[in-house]
Amino acid sequence: MAGKLVIGNWKMNGRREASAALVNAMLADSRINRAGVGIAAPAVYLPLLESSLSGSEVTLAAQDVSRFGKDGAFTGDISAAMLADVGCRYVLVGHSERRQYHGEDEAVLRDKLLNVLAAGLVPVLCVGETLAERENGVYKDVIRRQLSVLEGLAPHQVVVAYEPVWAIGTGKVASLEQISAMHADIKAWCLQIQKSDASICTLYGGSVKADNAEAILSIDSVDGALVGGASLNVESFAMICKAADKLV
Ligand code: PGA
């Protein structure tokens, strides 16, 4: 794969026309339109993006998935098989906003991971501590617990995104030392949890912008970025993708 992986997370933003215009402007930009770039769009717009992205190497991602694996009486849910059906390759699992606003815990996330894998897609498990957890020194235990859902899953099947909650959407980016240390810890813990000697792919997320992307992505243990706010702007996203493209 060319460069490091960049996934833009549009969260709950956009309308049909604006989303079509945004994805088309992104595809017209050669810094974005390449392998190793993904876009996680709101579920209702996934088919729209699927048709825009067809013929491009940019991959489609979903922001969430049902914890239920089989079709049935689960009103409002969208299954992993449905996400596969509309062309997704990646699925975010356990984003901190899902954990915070929907009370998603390890049991739910384990189900989601297994469903995503069963549908042949790649889960991006998001982990991260709150500011209080970092300040009172329990953050390593928190991340380890969040990673425990990966037990028994092969490293090549899964991506982990480290997103400190206090850095998401706040403009407060973690320091390069904090990012580097946590990514190294995550890789080491995954080796133990997954009982494997293959290294897991880790993304950093939390206020990644055009002006800090290169420094963050240059860290050896960082294999890519999960980008929220800056992925809604073509030029910012293009600068981040360009920074990632230079690095492997
Ligand atoms: P942000 O969001 O880049 O706006 O901080 C990152 C994320 O939540 O994935």
PDB file of N, CA and C in Angstrom, residues 7-63:
ATOM      1  N   ILE A   7      -8.018   7.929   7.142  1.00  0.00           N
ATOM      2  CA  ILE A   7      -9.474   7.783   7.026  1.00  0.00           C
ATOM      3  C   ILE A   7     -10.126   9.066   7.536  1.00  0.00           C
ATOM      4  N   GLY A   8     -10.930   9.669   6.697  1.00  0.00           N
ATOM      5  CA  GLY A   8     -11.686  10.857   7.095  1.00  0.00           C
ATOM      6  C   GLY A   8     -13.007  10.419   7.705  1.00  0.00           C
ATOM      7  N   ASN A   9     -13.343  10.992   8.857  1.00  0.00           N
ATOM      8  CA  ASN A   9     -14.593  10.653   9.551  1.00  0.00           C
ATOM      9  C   ASN A   9     -15.495  11.887   9.504  1.00  0.00           C
ATOM     10  N   TRP A  10     -16.489  11.822   8.632  1.00  0.00           N
ATOM     11  CA  TRP A  10     -17.364  12.995   8.444  1.00  0.00           C
ATOM     12  C   TRP A  10     -18.345  13.184   9.598  1.00  0.00           C
ATOM     13  N   LYS A  11     -18.460  12.175  10.463  1.00  0.00           N
ATOM     14  CA  LYS A  11     -19.418  12.232  11.582  1.00  0.00           C
ATOM     15  C   LYS A  11     -20.815  12.592  11.063  1.00  0.00           C
ATOM     16  N   MET A  12     -21.644  13.271  11.886  1.00  0.00           N
ATOM     17  CA  MET A  12     -23.021  13.558  11.456  1.00  0.00           C
ATOM     18  C   MET A  12     -23.069  14.939  10.803  1.00  0.00           C
ATOM     19  N   ASN A  13     -22.489  15.005   9.608  1.00  0.00           N
ATOM     20  CA  ASN A  13     -22.429  16.277   8.879  1.00  0.00           C
ATOM     21  C   ASN A  13     -22.830  16.054   7.436  1.00  0.00           C
ATOM     22  N   GLY A  14     -23.304  17.127   6.792  1.00  0.00           N
ATOM     23  CA  GLY A  14     -23.560  17.111   5.351  1.00  0.00           C
ATOM     24  C   GLY A  14     -24.988  16.756   4.999  1.00  0.00           C
ATOM     25  N   ARG A  15     -25.354  17.093   3.798  1.00  0.00           N
ATOM     26  CA  ARG A  15     -26.617  16.692   3.185  1.00  0.00           C
ATOM     27  C   ARG A  15     -26.251  16.087   1.835  1.00  0.00           C
ATOM     28  N   ARG A  16     -27.237  15.531   1.153  1.00  0.00           N
ATOM     29  CA  ARG A  16     -26.943  14.796  -0.071  1.00  0.00           C
ATOM     30  C   ARG A  16     -26.098  15.607  -1.075  1.00  0.00           C
ATOM     31  N   GLU A  17     -26.589  16.830  -1.349  1.00  0.00           N
ATOM     32  CA  GLU A  17     -25.910  17.615  -2.378  1.00  0.00           C
ATOM     33  C   GLU A  17     -24.499  18.023  -1.940  1.00  0.00           C
ATOM     34  N   ALA A  18     -24.391  18.462  -0.697  1.00  0.00           N
ATOM     35  CA  ALA A  18     -23.086  18.903  -0.194  1.00  0.00           C
ATOM     36  C   ALA A  18     -22.109  17.730  -0.107  1.00  0.00           C
ATOM     37  N   SER A  19     -22.612  16.557   0.263  1.00  0.00           N
ATOM     38  CA  SER A  19     -21.729  15.394   0.381  1.00  0.00           C
ATOM     39  C   SER A  19     -21.237  14.953  -0.999  1.00  0.00           C
ATOM     40  N   ALA A  20     -22.145  15.018  -1.988  1.00  0.00           N
ATOM     41  CA  ALA A  20     -21.745  14.662  -3.359  1.00  0.00           C
ATOM     42  C   ALA A  20     -20.695  15.647  -3.860  1.00  0.00           C
ATOM     43  N   ALA A  21     -20.906  16.918  -3.582  1.00  0.00           N
ATOM     44  CA  ALA A  21     -19.946  17.935  -4.033  1.00  0.00           C
ATOM     45  C   ALA A  21     -18.600  17.736  -3.340  1.00  0.00           C
ATOM     46  N   LEU A  22     -18.648  17.434  -2.043  1.00  0.00           N
ATOM     47  CA  LEU A  22     -17.399  17.257  -1.283  1.00  0.00           C
ATOM     48  C   LEU A  22     -16.612  16.054  -1.793  1.00  0.00           C
ATOM     49  N   VAL A  23     -17.284  14.935  -1.991  1.00  0.00           N
ATOM     50  CA  VAL A  23     -16.545  13.745  -2.430  1.00  0.00           C
ATOM     51  C   VAL A  23     -16.023  13.946  -3.854  1.00  0.00           C
ATOM     52  N   ASN A  24     -16.791  14.629  -4.690  1.00  0.00           N
ATOM     53  CA  ASN A  24     -16.307  14.857  -6.062  1.00  0.00           C
ATOM     54  C   ASN A  24     -15.104  15.785  -6.084  1.00  0.00           C
ATOM     55  N   ALA A  25     -15.123  16.805  -5.228  1.00  0.00           N
ATOM     56  CA  ALA A  25     -13.967  17.714  -5.147  1.00  0.00           C
ATOM     57  C   ALA A  25     -12.746  16.946  -4.624  1.00  0.00           C
ATOM     58  N   MET A  26     -12.976  16.015  -3.701  1.00  0.00           N
ATOM     59  CA  MET A  26     -11.864  15.221  -3.168  1.00  0.00           C
ATOM     60  C   MET A  26     -11.285  14.307  -4.244  1.00  0.00           C
ATOM     61  N   LEU A  27     -12.183  13.709  -5.028  1.00  0.00           N
ATOM     62  CA  LEU A  27     -11.711  12.795  -6.075  1.00  0.00           C
ATOM     63  C   LEU A  27     -10.970  13.541  -7.180  1.00  0.00           C
ATOM     64  N   ALA A  28     -11.272  14.821  -7.324  1.00  0.00           N
ATOM     65  CA  ALA A  28     -10.590  15.617  -8.354  1.00  0.00           C
ATOM     66  C   ALA A  28      -9.188  16.020  -7.895  1.00  0.00           C
ATOM     67  N   ASP A  29      -8.866  15.736  -6.641  1.00  0.00           N
ATOM     68  CA  ASP A  29      -7.568  16.128  -6.076  1.00  0.00           C
ATOM     69  C   ASP A  29      -6.673  14.886  -5.990  1.00  0.00           C
ATOM     70  N   SER A  30      -5.565  14.919  -6.721  1.00  0.00           N
ATOM     71  CA  SER A  30      -4.738  13.706  -6.807  1.00  0.00           C
ATOM     72  C   SER A  30      -4.055  13.390  -5.468  1.00  0.00           C
ATOM     73  N   ARG A  31      -4.006  14.365  -4.561  1.00  0.00           N
ATOM     74  CA  ARG A  31      -3.408  14.074  -3.246  1.00  0.00           C
ATOM     75  C   ARG A  31      -4.331  13.163  -2.432  1.00  0.00           C
ATOM     76  N   ILE A  32      -5.637  13.269  -2.716  1.00  0.00           N
ATOM     77  CA  ILE A  32      -6.619  12.463  -1.980  1.00  0.00           C
ATOM     78  C   ILE A  32      -6.989  11.196  -2.743  1.00  0.00           C
ATOM     79  N   ASN A  33      -7.102  11.325  -4.049  1.00  0.00           N
ATOM     80  CA  ASN A  33      -7.595  10.211  -4.868  1.00  0.00           C
ATOM     81  C   ASN A  33      -6.504   9.179  -5.109  1.00  0.00           C
ATOM     82  N   ARG A  34      -6.310   8.330  -4.117  1.00  0.00           N
ATOM     83  CA  ARG A  34      -5.263   7.309  -4.215  1.00  0.00           C
ATOM     84  C   ARG A  34      -5.559   6.189  -3.214  1.00  0.00           C
ATOM     85  N   ALA A  35      -4.854   5.090  -3.387  1.00  0.00           N
ATOM     86  CA  ALA A  35      -4.992   3.985  -2.424  1.00  0.00           C
ATOM     87  C   ALA A  35      -4.481   4.462  -1.069  1.00  0.00           C
ATOM     88  N   GLY A  36      -5.068   3.948   0.002  1.00  0.00           N
ATOM     89  CA  GLY A  36      -4.612   4.325   1.332  1.00  0.00           C
ATOM     90  C   GLY A  36      -5.386   5.493   1.909  1.00  0.00           C
ATOM     91  N   VAL A  37      -6.443   5.913   1.212  1.00  0.00           N
ATOM     92  CA  VAL A  37      -7.324   6.966   1.742  1.00  0.00           C
ATOM     93  C   VAL A  37      -8.734   6.389   1.833  1.00  0.00           C
ATOM     94  N   GLY A  38      -9.416   6.689   2.933  1.00  0.00           N
ATOM     95  CA  GLY A  38     -10.794   6.220   3.102  1.00  0.00           C
ATOM     96  C   GLY A  38     -11.672   7.343   3.615  1.00  0.00           C
ATOM     97  N   ILE A  39     -12.969   7.213   3.383  1.00  0.00           N
ATOM     98  CA  ILE A  39     -13.928   8.200   3.887  1.00  0.00           C
ATOM     99  C   ILE A  39     -15.054   7.468   4.620  1.00  0.00           C
ATOM    100  N   ALA A  40     -15.264   7.868   5.893  1.00  0.00           N
ATOM    101  CA  ALA A  40     -16.356   7.298   6.683  1.00  0.00           C
ATOM    102  C   ALA A  40     -17.515   8.294   6.668  1.00  0.00           C
ATOM    103  N   ALA A  41     -18.530   7.953   5.898  1.00  0.00           N
ATOM    104  CA  ALA A  41     -19.653   8.870   5.696  1.00  0.00           C
ATOM    105  C   ALA A  41     -20.841   8.431   6.559  1.00  0.00           C
ATOM    106  N   PRO A  42     -21.798   9.354   6.788  1.00  0.00           N
ATOM    107  CA  PRO A  42     -23.032   8.950   7.470  1.00  0.00           C
ATOM    108  C   PRO A  42     -23.701   7.810   6.707  1.00  0.00           C
ATOM    109  N   ALA A  43     -24.327   6.892   7.421  1.00  0.00           N
ATOM    110  CA  ALA A  43     -24.844   5.668   6.795  1.00  0.00           C
ATOM    111  C   ALA A  43     -25.784   5.948   5.616  1.00  0.00           C
ATOM    112  N   VAL A  44     -26.653   6.958   5.745  1.00  0.00           N
ATOM    113  CA  VAL A  44     -27.615   7.184   4.651  1.00  0.00           C
ATOM    114  C   VAL A  44     -26.935   7.630   3.364  1.00  0.00           C
ATOM    115  N   TYR A  45     -25.731   8.151   3.463  1.00  0.00           N
ATOM    116  CA  TYR A  45     -25.040   8.628   2.250  1.00  0.00           C
ATOM    117  C   TYR A  45     -24.018   7.623   1.710  1.00  0.00           C
ATOM    118  N   LEU A  46     -23.932   6.459   2.332  1.00  0.00           N
ATOM    119  CA  LEU A  46     -22.949   5.476   1.852  1.00  0.00           C
ATOM    120  C   LEU A  46     -23.202   5.069   0.392  1.00  0.00           C
ATOM    121  N   PRO A  47     -24.462   4.805  -0.014  1.00  0.00           N
ATOM    122  CA  PRO A  47     -24.663   4.436  -1.424  1.00  0.00           C
ATOM    123  C   PRO A  47     -24.271   5.562  -2.388  1.00  0.00           C
ATOM    124  N   LEU A  48     -24.513   6.794  -1.951  1.00  0.00           N
ATOM    125  CA  LEU A  48     -24.122   7.937  -2.788  1.00  0.00           C
ATOM    126  C   LEU A  48     -22.603   7.954  -2.972  1.00  0.00           C
ATOM    127  N   LEU A  49     -21.884   7.751  -1.867  1.00  0.00           N
ATOM    128  CA  LEU A  49     -20.429   7.747  -1.979  1.00  0.00           C
ATOM    129  C   LEU A  49     -19.941   6.528  -2.745  1.00  0.00           C
ATOM    130  N   GLU A  50     -20.623   5.410  -2.565  1.00  0.00           N
ATOM    131  CA  GLU A  50     -20.198   4.207  -3.279  1.00  0.00           C
ATOM    132  C   GLU A  50     -20.184   4.474  -4.776  1.00  0.00           C
ATOM    133  N   SER A  51     -21.222   5.137  -5.278  1.00  0.00           N
ATOM    134  CA  SER A  51     -21.220   5.354  -6.729  1.00  0.00           C
ATOM    135  C   SER A  51     -20.182   6.403  -7.116  1.00  0.00           C
ATOM    136  N   SER A  52     -19.974   7.424  -6.292  1.00  0.00           N
ATOM    137  CA  SER A  52     -18.925   8.406  -6.621  1.00  0.00           C
ATOM    138  C   SER A  52     -17.540   7.757  -6.610  1.00  0.00           C
ATOM    139  N   LEU A  53     -17.322   6.866  -5.659  1.00  0.00           N
ATOM    140  CA  LEU A  53     -15.977   6.296  -5.483  1.00  0.00           C
ATOM    141  C   LEU A  53     -15.687   5.141  -6.443  1.00  0.00           C
ATOM    142  N   SER A  54     -16.711   4.667  -7.154  1.00  0.00           N
ATOM    143  CA  SER A  54     -16.459   3.503  -8.016  1.00  0.00           C
ATOM    144  C   SER A  54     -15.458   3.903  -9.091  1.00  0.00           C
ATOM    145  N   GLY A  55     -14.462   3.066  -9.282  1.00  0.00           N
ATOM    146  CA  GLY A  55     -13.408   3.375 -10.242  1.00  0.00           C
ATOM    147  C   GLY A  55     -12.259   4.150  -9.596  1.00  0.00           C
ATOM    148  N   SER A  56     -12.441   4.576  -8.357  1.00  0.00           N
ATOM    149  CA  SER A  56     -11.337   5.245  -7.655  1.00  0.00           C
ATOM    150  C   SER A  56     -10.777   4.261  -6.619  1.00  0.00           C
ATOM    151  N   GLU A  57      -9.570   4.534  -6.140  1.00  0.00           N
ATOM    152  CA  GLU A  57      -8.992   3.625  -5.138  1.00  0.00           C
ATOM    153  C   GLU A  57      -9.317   4.068  -3.712  1.00  0.00           C
ATOM    154  N   VAL A  58      -9.988   5.205  -3.588  1.00  0.00           N
ATOM    155  CA  VAL A  58     -10.402   5.668  -2.257  1.00  0.00           C
ATOM    156  C   VAL A  58     -11.456   4.697  -1.733  1.00  0.00           C
ATOM    157  N   THR A  59     -11.296   4.289  -0.463  1.00  0.00           N
ATOM    158  CA  THR A  59     -12.200   3.267   0.068  1.00  0.00           C
ATOM    159  C   THR A  59     -13.299   3.894   0.922  1.00  0.00           C
ATOM    160  N   LEU A  60     -14.385   3.164   1.032  1.00  0.00           N
ATOM    161  CA  LEU A  60     -15.546   3.632   1.767  1.00  0.00           C
ATOM    162  C   LEU A  60     -15.540   3.001   3.167  1.00  0.00           C
ATOM    163  N   ALA A  61     -15.911   3.817   4.153  1.00  0.00           N
ATOM    164  CA  ALA A  61     -15.950   3.318   5.524  1.00  0.00           C
ATOM    165  C   ALA A  61     -17.270   3.713   6.167  1.00  0.00           C
ATOM    166  N   ALA A  62     -17.689   2.919   7.144  1.00  0.00           N
ATOM    167  CA  ALA A  62     -18.895   3.240   7.906  1.00  0.00           C
ATOM    168  C   ALA A  62     -18.474   3.707   9.297  1.00  0.00           C
ATOM    169  N   GLN A  63     -19.330   4.484   9.935  1.00  0.00           N
ATOM    170  CA  GLN A  63     -18.981   5.058  11.236  1.00  0.00           C
ATOM    171  C   GLN A  63     -19.410   4.173  12.401  1.00  0.00           C
TER     172      GLN A  63
END
